[in-house]
Coordinates of C-alpha atoms in Angstrom, one line a residue:
Chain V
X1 CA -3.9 -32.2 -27.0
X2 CA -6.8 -31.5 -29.3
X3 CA -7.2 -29.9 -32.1
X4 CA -7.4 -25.9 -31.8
X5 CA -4.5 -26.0 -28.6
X6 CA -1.5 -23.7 -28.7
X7 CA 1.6 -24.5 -26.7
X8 CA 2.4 -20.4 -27.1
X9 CA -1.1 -19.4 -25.7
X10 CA -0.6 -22.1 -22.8
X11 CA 3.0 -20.8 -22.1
X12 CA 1.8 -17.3 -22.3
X13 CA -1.5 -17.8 -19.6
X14 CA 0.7 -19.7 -17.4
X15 CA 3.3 -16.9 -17.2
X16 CA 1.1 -14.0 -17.0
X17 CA -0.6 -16.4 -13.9
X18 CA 2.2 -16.6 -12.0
X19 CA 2.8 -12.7 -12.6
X20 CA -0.8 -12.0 -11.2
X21 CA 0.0 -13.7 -8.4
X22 CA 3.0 -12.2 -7.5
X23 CA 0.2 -9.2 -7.7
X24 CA -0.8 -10.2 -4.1
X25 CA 2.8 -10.1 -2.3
X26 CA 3.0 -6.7 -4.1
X27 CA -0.3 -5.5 -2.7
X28 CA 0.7 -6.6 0.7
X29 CA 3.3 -4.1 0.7
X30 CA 1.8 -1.5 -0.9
X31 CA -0.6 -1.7 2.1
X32 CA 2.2 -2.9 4.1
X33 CA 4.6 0.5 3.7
X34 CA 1.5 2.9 4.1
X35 CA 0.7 1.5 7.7
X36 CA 2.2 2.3 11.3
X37 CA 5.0 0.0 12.6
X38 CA 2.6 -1.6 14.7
X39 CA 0.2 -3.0 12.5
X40 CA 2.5 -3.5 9.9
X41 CA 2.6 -7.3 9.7
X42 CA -0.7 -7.2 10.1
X43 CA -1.7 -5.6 6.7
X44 CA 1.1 -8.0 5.3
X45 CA -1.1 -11.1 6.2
X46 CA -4.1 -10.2 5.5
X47 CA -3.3 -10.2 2.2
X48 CA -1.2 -13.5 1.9
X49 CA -4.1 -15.2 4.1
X50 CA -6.2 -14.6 0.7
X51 CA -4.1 -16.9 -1.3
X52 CA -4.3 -19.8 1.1
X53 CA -8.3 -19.5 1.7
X54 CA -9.2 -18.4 -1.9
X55 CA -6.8 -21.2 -3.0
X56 CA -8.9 -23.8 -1.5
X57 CA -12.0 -22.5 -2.3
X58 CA -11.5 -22.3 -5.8
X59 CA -10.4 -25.7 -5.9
X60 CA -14.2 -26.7 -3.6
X61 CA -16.7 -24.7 -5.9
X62 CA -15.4 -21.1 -7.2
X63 CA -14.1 -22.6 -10.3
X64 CA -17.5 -24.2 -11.4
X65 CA -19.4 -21.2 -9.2
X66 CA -17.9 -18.5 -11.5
X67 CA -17.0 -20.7 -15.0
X68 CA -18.9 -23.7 -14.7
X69 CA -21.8 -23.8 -17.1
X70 CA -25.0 -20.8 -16.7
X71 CA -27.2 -22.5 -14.1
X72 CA -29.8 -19.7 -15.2
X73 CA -30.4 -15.9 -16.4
X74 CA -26.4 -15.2 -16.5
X75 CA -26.0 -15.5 -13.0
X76 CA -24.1 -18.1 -11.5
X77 CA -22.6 -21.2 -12.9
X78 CA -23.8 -24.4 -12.2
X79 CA -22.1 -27.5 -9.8
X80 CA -20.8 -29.8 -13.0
X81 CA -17.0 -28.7 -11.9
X82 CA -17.6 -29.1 -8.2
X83 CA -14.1 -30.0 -6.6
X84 CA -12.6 -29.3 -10.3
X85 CA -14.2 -32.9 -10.6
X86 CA -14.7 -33.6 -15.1
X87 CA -12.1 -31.1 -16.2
X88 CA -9.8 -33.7 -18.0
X89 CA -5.7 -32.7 -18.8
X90 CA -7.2 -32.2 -22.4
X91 CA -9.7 -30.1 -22.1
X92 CA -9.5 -26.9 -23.6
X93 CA -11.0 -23.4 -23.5
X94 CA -10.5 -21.4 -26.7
X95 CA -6.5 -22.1 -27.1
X96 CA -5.1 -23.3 -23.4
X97 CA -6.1 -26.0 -21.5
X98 CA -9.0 -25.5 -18.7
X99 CA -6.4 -25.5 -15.9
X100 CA -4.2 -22.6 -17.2
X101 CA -7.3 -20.9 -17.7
X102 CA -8.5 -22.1 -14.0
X103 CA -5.1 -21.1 -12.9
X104 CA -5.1 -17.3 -14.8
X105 CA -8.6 -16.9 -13.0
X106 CA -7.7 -18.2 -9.3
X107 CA -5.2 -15.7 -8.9
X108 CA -7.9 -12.6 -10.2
X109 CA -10.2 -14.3 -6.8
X110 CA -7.2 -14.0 -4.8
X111 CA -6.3 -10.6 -5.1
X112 CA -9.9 -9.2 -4.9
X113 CA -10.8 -9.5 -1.4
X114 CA -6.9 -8.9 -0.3
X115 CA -7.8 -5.4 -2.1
X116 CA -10.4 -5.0 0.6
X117 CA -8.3 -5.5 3.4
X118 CA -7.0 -1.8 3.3
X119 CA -10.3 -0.1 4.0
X120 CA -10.0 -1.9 7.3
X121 CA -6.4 -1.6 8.5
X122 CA -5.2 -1.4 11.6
X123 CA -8.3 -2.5 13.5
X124 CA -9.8 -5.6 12.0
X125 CA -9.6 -9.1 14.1
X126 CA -7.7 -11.4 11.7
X127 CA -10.3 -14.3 12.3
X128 CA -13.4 -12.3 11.4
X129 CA -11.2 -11.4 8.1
X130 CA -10.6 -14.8 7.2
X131 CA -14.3 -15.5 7.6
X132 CA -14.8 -12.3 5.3
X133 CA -12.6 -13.7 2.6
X134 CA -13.9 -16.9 2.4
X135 CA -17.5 -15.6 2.5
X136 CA -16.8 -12.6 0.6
X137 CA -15.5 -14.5 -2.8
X138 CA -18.4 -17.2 -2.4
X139 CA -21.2 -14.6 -2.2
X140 CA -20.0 -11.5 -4.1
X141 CA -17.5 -12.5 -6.3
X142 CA -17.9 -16.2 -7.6
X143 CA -21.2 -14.6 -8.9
X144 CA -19.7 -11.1 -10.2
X145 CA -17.0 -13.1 -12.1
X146 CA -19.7 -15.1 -13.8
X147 CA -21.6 -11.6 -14.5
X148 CA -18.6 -10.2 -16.3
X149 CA -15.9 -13.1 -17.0
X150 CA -18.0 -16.0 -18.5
X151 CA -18.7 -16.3 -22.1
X152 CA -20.7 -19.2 -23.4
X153 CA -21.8 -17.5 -26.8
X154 CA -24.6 -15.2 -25.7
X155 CA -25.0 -17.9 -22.9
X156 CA -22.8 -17.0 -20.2
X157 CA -22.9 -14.2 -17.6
X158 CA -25.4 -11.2 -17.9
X159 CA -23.1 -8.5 -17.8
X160 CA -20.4 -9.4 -20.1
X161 CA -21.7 -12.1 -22.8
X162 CA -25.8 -11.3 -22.9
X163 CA -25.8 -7.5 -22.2
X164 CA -22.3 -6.3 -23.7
X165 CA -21.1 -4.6 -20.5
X166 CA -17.4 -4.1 -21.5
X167 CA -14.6 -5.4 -18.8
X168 CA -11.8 -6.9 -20.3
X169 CA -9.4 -7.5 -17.4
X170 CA -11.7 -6.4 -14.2
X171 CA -12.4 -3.3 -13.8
X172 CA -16.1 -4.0 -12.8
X173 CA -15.7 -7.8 -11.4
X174 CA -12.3 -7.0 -9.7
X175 CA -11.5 -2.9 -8.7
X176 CA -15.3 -1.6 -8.5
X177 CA -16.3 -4.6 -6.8
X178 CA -13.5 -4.7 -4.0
X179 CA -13.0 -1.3 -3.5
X180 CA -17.4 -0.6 -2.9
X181 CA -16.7 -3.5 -0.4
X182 CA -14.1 -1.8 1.0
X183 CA -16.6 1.3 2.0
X184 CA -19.1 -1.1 3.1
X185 CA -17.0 -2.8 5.4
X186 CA -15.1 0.4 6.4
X187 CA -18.7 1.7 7.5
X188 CA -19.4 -1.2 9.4
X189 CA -16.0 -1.2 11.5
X190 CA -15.9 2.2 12.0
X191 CA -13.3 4.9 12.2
X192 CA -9.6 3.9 14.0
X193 CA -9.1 5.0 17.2
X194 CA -7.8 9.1 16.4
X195 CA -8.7 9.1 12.8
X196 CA -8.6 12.9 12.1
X197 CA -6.7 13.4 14.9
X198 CA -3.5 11.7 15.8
X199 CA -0.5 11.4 12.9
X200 CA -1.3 8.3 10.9
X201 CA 1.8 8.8 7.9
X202 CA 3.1 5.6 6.1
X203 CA 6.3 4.1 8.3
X204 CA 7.8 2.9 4.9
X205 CA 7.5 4.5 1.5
X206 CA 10.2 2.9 0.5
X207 CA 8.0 -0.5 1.2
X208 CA 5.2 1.6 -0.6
X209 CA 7.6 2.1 -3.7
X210 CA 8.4 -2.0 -3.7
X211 CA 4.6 -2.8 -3.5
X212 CA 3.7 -0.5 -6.3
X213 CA 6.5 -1.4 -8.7
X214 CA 5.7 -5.9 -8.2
X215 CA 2.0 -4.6 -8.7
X216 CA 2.7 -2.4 -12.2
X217 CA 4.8 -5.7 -13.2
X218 CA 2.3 -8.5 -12.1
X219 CA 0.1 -6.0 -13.8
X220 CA 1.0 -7.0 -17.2
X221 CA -0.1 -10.5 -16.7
X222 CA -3.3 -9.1 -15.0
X223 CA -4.4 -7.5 -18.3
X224 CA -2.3 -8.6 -21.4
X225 CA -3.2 -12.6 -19.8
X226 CA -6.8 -11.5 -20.1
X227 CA -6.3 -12.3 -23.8
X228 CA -5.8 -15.6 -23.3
X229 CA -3.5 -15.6 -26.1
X230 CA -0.5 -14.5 -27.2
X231 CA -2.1 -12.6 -29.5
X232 CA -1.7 -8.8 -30.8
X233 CA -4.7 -7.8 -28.3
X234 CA -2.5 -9.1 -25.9
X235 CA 0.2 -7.0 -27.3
X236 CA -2.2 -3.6 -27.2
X237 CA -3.3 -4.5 -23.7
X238 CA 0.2 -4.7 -22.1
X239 CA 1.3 -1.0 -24.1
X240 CA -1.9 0.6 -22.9
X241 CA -1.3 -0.8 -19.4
X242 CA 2.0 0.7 -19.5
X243 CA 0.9 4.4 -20.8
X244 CA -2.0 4.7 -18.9
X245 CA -0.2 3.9 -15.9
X246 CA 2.7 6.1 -16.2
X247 CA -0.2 9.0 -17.8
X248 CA -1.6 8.7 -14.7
X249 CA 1.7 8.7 -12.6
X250 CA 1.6 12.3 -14.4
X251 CA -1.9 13.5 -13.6
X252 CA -1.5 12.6 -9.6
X253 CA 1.8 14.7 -9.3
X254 CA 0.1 17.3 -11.2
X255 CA -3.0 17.6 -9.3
X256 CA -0.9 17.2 -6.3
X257 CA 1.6 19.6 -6.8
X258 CA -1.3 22.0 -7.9
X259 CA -3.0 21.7 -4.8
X260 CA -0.5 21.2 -2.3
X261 CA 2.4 22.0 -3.4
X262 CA 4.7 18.7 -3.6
X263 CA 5.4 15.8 -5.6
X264 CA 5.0 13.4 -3.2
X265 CA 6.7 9.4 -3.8
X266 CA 2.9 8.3 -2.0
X267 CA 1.2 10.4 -4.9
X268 CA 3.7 8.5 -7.8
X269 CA 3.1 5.4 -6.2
X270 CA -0.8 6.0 -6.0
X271 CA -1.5 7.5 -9.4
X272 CA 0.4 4.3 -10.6
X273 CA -1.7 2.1 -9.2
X274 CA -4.9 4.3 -10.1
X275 CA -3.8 4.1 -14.1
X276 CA -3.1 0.4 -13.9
X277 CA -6.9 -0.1 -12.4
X278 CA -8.4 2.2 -14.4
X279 CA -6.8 1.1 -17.8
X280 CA -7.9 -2.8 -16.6
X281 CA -11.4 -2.8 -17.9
X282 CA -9.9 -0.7 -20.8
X283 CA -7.1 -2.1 -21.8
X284 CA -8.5 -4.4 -24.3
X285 CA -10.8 -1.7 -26.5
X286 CA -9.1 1.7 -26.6
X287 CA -6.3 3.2 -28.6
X288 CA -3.0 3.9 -26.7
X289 CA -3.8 7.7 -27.2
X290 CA -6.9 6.4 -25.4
X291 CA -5.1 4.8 -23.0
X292 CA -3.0 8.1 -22.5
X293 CA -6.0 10.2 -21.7
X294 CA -7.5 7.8 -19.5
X295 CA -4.5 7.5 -17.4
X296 CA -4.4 11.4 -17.0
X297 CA -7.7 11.9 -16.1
X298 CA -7.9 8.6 -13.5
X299 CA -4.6 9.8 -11.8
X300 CA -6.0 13.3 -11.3
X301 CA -9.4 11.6 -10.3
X302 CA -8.2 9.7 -8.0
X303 CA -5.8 12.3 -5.9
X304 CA -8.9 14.2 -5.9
X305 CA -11.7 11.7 -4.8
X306 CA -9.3 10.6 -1.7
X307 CA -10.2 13.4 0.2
X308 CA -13.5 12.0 0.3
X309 CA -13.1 10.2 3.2
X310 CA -12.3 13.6 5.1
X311 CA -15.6 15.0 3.4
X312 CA -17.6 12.5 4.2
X313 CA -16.1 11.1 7.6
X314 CA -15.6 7.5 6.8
X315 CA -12.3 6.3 7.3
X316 CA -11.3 4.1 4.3
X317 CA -7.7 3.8 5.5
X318 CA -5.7 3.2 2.7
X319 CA -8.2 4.9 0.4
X320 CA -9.3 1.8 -1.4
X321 CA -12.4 3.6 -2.5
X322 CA -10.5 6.4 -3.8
X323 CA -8.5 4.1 -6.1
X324 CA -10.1 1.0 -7.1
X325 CA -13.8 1.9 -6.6
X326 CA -13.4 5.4 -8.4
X327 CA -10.4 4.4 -10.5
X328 CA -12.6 1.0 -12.0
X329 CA -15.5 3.2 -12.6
X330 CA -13.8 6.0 -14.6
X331 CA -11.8 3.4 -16.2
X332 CA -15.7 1.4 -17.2
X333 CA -17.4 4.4 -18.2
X334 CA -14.6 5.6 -20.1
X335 CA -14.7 3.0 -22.5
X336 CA -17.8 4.5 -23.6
X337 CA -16.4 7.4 -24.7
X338 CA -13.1 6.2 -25.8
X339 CA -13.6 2.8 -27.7
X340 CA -12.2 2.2 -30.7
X341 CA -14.2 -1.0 -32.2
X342 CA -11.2 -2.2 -33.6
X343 CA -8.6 -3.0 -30.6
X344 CA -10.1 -6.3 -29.2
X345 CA -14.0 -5.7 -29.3
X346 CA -16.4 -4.2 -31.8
X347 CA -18.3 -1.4 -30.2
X348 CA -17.5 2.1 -30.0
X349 CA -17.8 4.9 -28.0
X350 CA -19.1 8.3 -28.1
X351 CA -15.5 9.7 -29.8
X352 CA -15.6 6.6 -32.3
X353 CA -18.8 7.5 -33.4
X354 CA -21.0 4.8 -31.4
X355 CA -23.2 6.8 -29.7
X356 CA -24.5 6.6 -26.0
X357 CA -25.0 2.7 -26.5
X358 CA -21.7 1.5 -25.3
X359 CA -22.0 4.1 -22.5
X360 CA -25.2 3.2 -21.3
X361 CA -24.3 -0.7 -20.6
X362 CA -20.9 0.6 -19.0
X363 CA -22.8 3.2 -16.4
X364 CA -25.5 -0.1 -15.8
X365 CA -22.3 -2.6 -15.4
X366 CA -20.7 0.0 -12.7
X367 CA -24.4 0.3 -11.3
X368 CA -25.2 -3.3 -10.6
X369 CA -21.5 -4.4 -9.2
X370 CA -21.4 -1.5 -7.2
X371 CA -24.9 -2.2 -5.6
X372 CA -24.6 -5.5 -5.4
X373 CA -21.1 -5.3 -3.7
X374 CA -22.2 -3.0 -1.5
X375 CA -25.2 -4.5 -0.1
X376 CA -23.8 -8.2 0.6
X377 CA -20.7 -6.7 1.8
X378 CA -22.5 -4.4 4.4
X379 CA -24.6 -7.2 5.7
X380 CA -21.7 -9.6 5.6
X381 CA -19.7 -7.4 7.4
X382 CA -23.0 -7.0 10.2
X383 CA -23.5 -10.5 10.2
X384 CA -20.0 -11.0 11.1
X385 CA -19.4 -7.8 13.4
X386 CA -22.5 -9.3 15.4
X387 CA -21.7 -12.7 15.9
X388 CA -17.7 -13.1 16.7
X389 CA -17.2 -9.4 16.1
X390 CA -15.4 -7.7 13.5
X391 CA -13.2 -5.3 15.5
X392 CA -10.2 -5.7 17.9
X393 CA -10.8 -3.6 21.3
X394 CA -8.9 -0.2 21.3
X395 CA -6.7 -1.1 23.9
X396 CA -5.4 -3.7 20.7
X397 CA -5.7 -0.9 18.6
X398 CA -3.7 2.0 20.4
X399 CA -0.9 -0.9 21.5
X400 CA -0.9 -1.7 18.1
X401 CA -2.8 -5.1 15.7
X402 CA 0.5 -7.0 15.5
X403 CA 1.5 -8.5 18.9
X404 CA -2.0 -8.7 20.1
X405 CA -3.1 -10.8 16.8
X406 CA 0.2 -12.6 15.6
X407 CA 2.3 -12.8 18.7
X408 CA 5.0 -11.1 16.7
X409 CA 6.4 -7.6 15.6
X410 CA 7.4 -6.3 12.6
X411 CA 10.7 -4.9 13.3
X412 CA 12.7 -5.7 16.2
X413 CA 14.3 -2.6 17.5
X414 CA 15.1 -3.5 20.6
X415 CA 17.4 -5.9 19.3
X416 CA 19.2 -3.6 17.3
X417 CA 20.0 -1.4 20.1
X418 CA 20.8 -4.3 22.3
X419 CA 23.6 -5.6 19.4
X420 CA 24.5 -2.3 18.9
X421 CA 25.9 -1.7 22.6
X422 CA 27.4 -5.2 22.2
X423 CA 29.5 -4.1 19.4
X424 CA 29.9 -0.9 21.3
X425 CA 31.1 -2.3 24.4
X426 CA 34.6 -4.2 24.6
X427 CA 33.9 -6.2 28.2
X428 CA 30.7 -7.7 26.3
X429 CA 30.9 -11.3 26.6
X430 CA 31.3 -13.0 23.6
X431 CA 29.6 -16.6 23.5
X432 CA 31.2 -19.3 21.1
X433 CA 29.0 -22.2 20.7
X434 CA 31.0 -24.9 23.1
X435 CA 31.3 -28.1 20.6
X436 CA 31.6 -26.6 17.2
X437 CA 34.6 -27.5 15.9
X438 CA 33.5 -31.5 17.2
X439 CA 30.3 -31.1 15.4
X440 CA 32.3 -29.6 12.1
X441 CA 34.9 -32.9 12.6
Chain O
X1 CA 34.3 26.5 35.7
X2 CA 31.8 26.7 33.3
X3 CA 29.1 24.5 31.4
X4 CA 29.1 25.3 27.7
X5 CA 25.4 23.5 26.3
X6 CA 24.9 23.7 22.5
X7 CA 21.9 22.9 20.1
X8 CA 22.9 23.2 16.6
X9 CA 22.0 21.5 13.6
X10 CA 23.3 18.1 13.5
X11 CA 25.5 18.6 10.1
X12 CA 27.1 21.6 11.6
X13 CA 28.8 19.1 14.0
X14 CA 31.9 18.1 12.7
X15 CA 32.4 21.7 11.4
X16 CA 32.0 22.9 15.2
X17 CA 34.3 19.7 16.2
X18 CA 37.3 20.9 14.1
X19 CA 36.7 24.3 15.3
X20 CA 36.6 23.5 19.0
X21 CA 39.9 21.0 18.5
X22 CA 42.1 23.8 16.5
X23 CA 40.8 26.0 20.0
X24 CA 42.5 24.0 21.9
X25 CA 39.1 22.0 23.8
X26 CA 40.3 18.3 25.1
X27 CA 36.7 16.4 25.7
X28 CA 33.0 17.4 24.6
X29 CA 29.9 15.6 25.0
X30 CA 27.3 14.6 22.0
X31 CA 23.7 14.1 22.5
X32 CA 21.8 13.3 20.0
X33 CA 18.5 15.5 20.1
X34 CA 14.9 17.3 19.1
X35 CA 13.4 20.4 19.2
X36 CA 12.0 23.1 17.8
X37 CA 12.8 27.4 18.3
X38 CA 11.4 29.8 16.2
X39 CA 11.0 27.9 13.2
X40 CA 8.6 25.8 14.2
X41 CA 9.5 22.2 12.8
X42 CA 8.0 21.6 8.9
X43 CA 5.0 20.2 7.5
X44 CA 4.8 16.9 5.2
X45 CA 2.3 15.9 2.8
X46 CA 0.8 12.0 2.7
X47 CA -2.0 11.7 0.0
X48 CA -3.3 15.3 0.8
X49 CA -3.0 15.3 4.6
X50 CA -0.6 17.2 6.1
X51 CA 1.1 17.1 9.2
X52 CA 3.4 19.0 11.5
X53 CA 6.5 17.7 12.1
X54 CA 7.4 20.1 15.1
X55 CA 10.4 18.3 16.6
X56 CA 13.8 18.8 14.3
X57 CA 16.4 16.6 14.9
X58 CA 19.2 18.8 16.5
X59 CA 22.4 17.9 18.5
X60 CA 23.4 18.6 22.0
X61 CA 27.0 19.4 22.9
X62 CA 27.8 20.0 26.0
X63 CA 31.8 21.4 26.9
X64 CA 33.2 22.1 31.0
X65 CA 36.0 24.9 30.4
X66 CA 37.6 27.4 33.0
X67 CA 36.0 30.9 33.2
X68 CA 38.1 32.5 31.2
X69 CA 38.1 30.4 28.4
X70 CA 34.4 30.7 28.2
X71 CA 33.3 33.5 26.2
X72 CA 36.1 32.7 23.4
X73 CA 35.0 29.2 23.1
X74 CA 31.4 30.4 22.7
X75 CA 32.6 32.6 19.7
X76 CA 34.5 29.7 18.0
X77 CA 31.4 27.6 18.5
X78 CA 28.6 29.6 17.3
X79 CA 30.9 30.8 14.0
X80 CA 31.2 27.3 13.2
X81 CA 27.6 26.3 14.4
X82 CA 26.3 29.2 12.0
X83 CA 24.8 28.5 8.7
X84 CA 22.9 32.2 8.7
X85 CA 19.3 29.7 8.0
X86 CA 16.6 29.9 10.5
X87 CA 17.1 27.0 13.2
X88 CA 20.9 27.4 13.4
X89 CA 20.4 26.4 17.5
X90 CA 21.1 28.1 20.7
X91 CA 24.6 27.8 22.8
X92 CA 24.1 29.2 26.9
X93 CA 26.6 28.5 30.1
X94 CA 26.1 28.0 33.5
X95 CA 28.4 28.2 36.2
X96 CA 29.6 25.1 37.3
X97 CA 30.8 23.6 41.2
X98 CA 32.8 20.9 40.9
X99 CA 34.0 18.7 38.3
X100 CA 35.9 15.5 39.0
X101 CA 37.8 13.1 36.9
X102 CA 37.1 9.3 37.2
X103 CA 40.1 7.8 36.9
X104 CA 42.3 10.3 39.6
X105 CA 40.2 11.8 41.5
X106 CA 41.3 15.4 40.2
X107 CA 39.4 18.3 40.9
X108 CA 38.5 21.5 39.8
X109 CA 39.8 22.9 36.6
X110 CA 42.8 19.9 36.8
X111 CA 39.8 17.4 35.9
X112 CA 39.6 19.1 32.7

């Protein structure tokens, strides 16, 4: 290895890459629990099918799309890495080799768009999703990862390394970004069949409760990772992951047992997931006091803003806009208030005594992803609603995504009942397999 | 004869089983069940929307004893049903025909 590589940095960014990606399995049942039963798989897939198409993708021309080097202006990255093509075992980026770094990053594109997927639940066709994915990442996020992620020394994207838009683990490129896409596309597809109406309460908290607690724990390779060292910023970002998050565990049960009256297990579950996206962008520049208070107020924030979809009639299912579009931009214009300059980055905010500078490029980095996400995402989502269609009919819907999608169900009921009056009933035949014993011989 | 139907609240029932056994009742039938009386089911809370949960699990028991028997059996049964809560249940009887037992043939109050 050159000089400059660290075998503790490597080992550390390989780690906190696996952790990321056991992110995506946790999402899939954070989704998964708050569903019916009979779209349950569903919502289960549609996140998993992101790490298979992302996956490849990455591997064709995200990599190089996102990280290869500024093709102009801070926008995109040019085709020098096509196919991962010139990236040698040796090559290194800061500390680790290029394919840890690669790897850390792959799993950030992965578990974007399978953030988008609960906007949509219950009524999407799983084709026209897969065709969102894979255009989705190539048009919106290669590019917003370039913005935000790519530093070349004053080269590299517009956002993060030329403008000094703050986002150390995603909070613009990953939670705004997916969760603006997630109105956009909710728009497009319309309300589910009853929204308002009928009951539509989570079949499994406890499968709610799973999904959180792999997501607060992938988490920490999420943002401490985004050091790309095992450094102490490293060490600051994983405590103020872990405050913020349990802050804002705090501020959602207190908002919700302020206005109606419970402390729900959905409400701990969300606010957790609310402090972990809103500390993300955060996490590398603030003070864990910092952290503490922006936990609070993004929990609170966020049990607040998802009644927004009543308000305003859209129906964001799994309130993907109340959590990750309005958790990433408190947690990205926070930073402008609550920067130290002396976590991980140099610039302070308004409480550090830096002014409304830092402030400013945070509100124009929420801004420009949010536009920009929502725009391609809406016409995407036209594009694709107009030429193979984006929604299943409502007879799917009413019967229920699963069977008529994936030719399977998520729990088999009827089995149960069936084995229970087997065991029940003493004339039921009892079948031995004919030749076992032979077979065992 | 009489039919002796009960809804009570489900973890009253082995309190009201004990009770009926010690009053000397050989056979009772358990449904499980849902409903709702005055109390009007309850109302849970997911991310700010609420709903009604109107229908309360409740179980059905259902007892055939001879006339006389009838009114004392409904005393043992409702003072062991009884929790003094709202949605404690409802026990009623109706007058019954015939009852036969499978295995004999027996009718009347000897199928009992």
């Amino acid at each position: 290895m050159p000089d400059g590589f660290s075998a503790g940095d490597t080992a550390f960014v390989f780690i906190c890459a696996a952790l990321v990606m056991l992110m995506t399995p946790g999402l899939a049942f954070f989704y998964g629990g708050m569903v019916r039963v009979k779209s349950t798989l569903n919502m289960l897939v549609m996140s998993f099918i992101s790490l298979a198409i992302v996956s490849v993708l990455w591997v064709l021309y995200g990599y190089t799309l996102a990280f290869g080097p500024d093709a102009g202006a801070g926008l995109i990255g040019n085709l020098d890495f096509l196919g991962m093509r010139g990236i040698g075992l040796n090559d290194i980026t800061g500390t680790i080799p290029v394919t840890a770094f690669s790897a850390f990053q792959l799993m950030f594109a992965i578990i974007t768009p399978a953030l988008i997927s609960g906007a949509i639940a219950d009524r999407a066709k799983f084709a026209a999703w897969g065709l969102f994915v894979a255009l989705w990442v190539t048009i919106v996020y290669f590019p917003v990862a370039h913005w935000v992620f790519f530093f070349d020394g004053g080269n590299g994207g517009w956002l993060g390394d030329r403008n000094g838009v703050i986002d150390f683990a995603g909070g613009t490129a990953v939670h705004i970004n997916a969760g603006v896409a997630g109105l956009a596309l909710a728009l497009v597809l319309g309300k589910r069949v009853g929204f308002k109406k009928d009951p539509m309460r989570p079949h499994s908290l406890p499968l709610v409760m799973l999904g959180s607690g792999l997501l607060w724990f992938g988490w920490f390779g999420f943002n401490a990772g985004s050091a790309l060292a095992a450094n102490g910023v490293a060490g600051m970002a994983f405590m103020n992951t872990q405050v913020a998050t349990a802050a804002a565990v705090l501020g959602w049960l207190a908002y919700e047992k302020i206005r109606h009256g419970a402390f729900t297990t959905l409400g701990a579950a969300s606010g957790a997931v609310a402090g972990l996206v809103a500390i993300t962008p955060a996490c590398g520049s603030v003070s864990l006091l910092g952290a503490i208070a922006i936990g609070i107020i993004a929990g609170a924030a966020c049990a607040a803003a998802i009644s927004l979809k009543y308000r305003f009639g859209f129906d964001d299912s799994l309130d993907v806009v109340g959590v990750h579009a309005v958790g990433g931009a408190i947690g990205s214009l926070l930073i402008g208030f609550f920067a130290t300059g002396h976590v991980g980055q140099t610039a302070q905010g308004l409480f550090y005594g830096g002014g409304f500078d830092q402030l400013g490029k945070q509100a124009m980095g929420v801004g420009v992803v949010a536009v920009y996400s929502f725009v391609l995402s809406w016409l995407l989502g036209q594009a694709i609603n107009k030429t193979i269609g984006f929604r299943v009919s409502e007879d799917v819907e009413v019967a229920g995504i699963d069977q008529a999608e994936h030719a399977e169900s998520a729990y088999d009921f009827s089995a149960v009942g069936a084995s229970l009056a087997r065991a029940a009933s003493p004339s039921a035949p009892v079948t031995v397999p004919a030749k076992k014993t032979e077979v065992d011989a | 004869m009489k039919l002796i139907t009960a809804v009570i609240k489900p973890h009253r029932l082995d309190d009201v089983k004990t009770a009926l056994q010690a009053f000397g009742v050989h056979g009772l039938t358990v449904t499980e069940a849902s409903g709702y009386g005055r109390q009007r089911g309850h109302t849970e809370v997911y991310r700010g929307a609420e709903y009604t949960v109107d229908l309360v699990p409740k179980v059905r028991i259902e007892i055939l004893v001879e006339d006389d028997d009838a009114d004392d059996l409904i005393d043992v049964l409702v003072k062991a049903a009884r929790t003094g809560k709202i949605g404690d249940g409802k026990v009623w009887s109706v007058p019954v025909e015939t009852a036969v037992r499978v295995r004999t043939g027996e009718r009347g109050p000897d199928a009992l």
